[in-house]
């Protein structure tokens, strides 16, 4: 499978202000919206270990009970990132 990360929201469409967070979703190319319920499992088993292994990211919060699970991250102590998984409706 080919995984992609796609930004969306204010930063992606040019309306983000200084200090805005970056909203992004990762998804497996070719998977439709019916795959979204697997997002929590994918984030916990695949993404979280990779993020913890990267010293440029800090995990600020993990929101598993939302309709769209989110990992709130901090990149290089400068950029807040809200990362979802299989949230292709936002694109």
XYZ file of C-alpha atoms in Angstrom:
91
model
C 0.000 0.000 0.000
C 1.040 3.572 -0.685
C 0.594 5.864 2.294
C 0.126 9.601 1.837
C 0.045 12.556 4.205
C -2.114 15.454 3.077
C -2.533 18.836 4.790
C -5.965 20.450 5.012
C -7.599 23.378 6.776
C -6.363 26.926 7.179
C -2.647 26.378 6.615
C -3.270 24.227 3.537
C -5.690 26.658 1.897
C -3.668 29.768 2.694
C -5.968 31.175 5.380
C -3.791 30.118 8.291
C -2.468 32.853 10.532
C 0.919 32.970 12.214
C 0.731 30.515 15.079
C -1.966 28.389 13.403
C -1.649 24.658 13.742
C -1.213 22.338 10.775
C -4.072 19.902 10.197
C -3.037 16.786 8.298
C -4.348 13.319 7.638
C -2.531 10.193 6.589
C -4.272 7.603 4.487
C -3.630 4.551 2.400
C -4.123 5.327 -1.266
C -7.038 3.436 -2.740
C -8.893 2.939 0.549
C -12.330 4.528 0.672
C -14.136 6.113 3.611
C -15.301 2.701 4.838
C -11.745 2.132 6.074
C -12.002 5.083 8.510
C -13.151 2.932 11.498
C -9.713 1.309 11.423
C -8.090 4.713 11.998
C -7.617 4.314 15.753
C -5.956 0.933 15.369
C -3.699 2.225 12.566
C -2.668 5.273 14.571
C -1.896 3.284 17.706
C -0.098 0.378 16.074
C 1.703 2.046 13.156
C 1.936 5.813 13.550
C 2.485 6.329 17.248
C 5.651 4.176 17.454
C 7.130 6.027 14.455
C 6.346 9.409 15.953
C 7.813 8.476 19.332
C 10.961 7.303 17.549
C 11.420 10.671 15.818
C 13.056 13.200 18.160
C 11.678 16.144 16.162
C 8.114 15.293 17.245
C 6.553 15.430 20.698
C 3.178 13.861 21.396
C 1.151 16.521 23.214
C -2.181 14.680 23.407
C -3.942 11.602 22.070
C -7.667 11.896 21.407
C -8.964 8.407 20.681
C -12.664 8.833 21.500
C -13.468 11.540 18.938
C -15.320 10.694 15.723
C -11.989 11.321 14.004
C -9.133 10.298 16.322
C -6.381 12.920 16.522
C -2.763 12.924 17.594
C -1.800 16.404 18.762
C 1.883 16.830 18.035
C 4.581 19.481 18.312
C 7.220 19.564 15.581
C 10.650 21.050 16.349
C 9.174 22.865 19.369
C 7.685 25.338 16.893
C 4.694 23.930 14.998
C 1.545 22.342 16.427
C 0.225 19.523 14.241
C -3.151 17.790 14.477
C -2.715 14.454 12.728
C -5.677 12.263 11.856
C -5.757 8.991 9.978
C -8.023 8.085 7.049
C -9.853 11.410 7.386
C -10.201 11.795 3.623
C -13.540 13.618 3.905
C -11.581 16.645 5.152
C -9.658 16.761 1.878
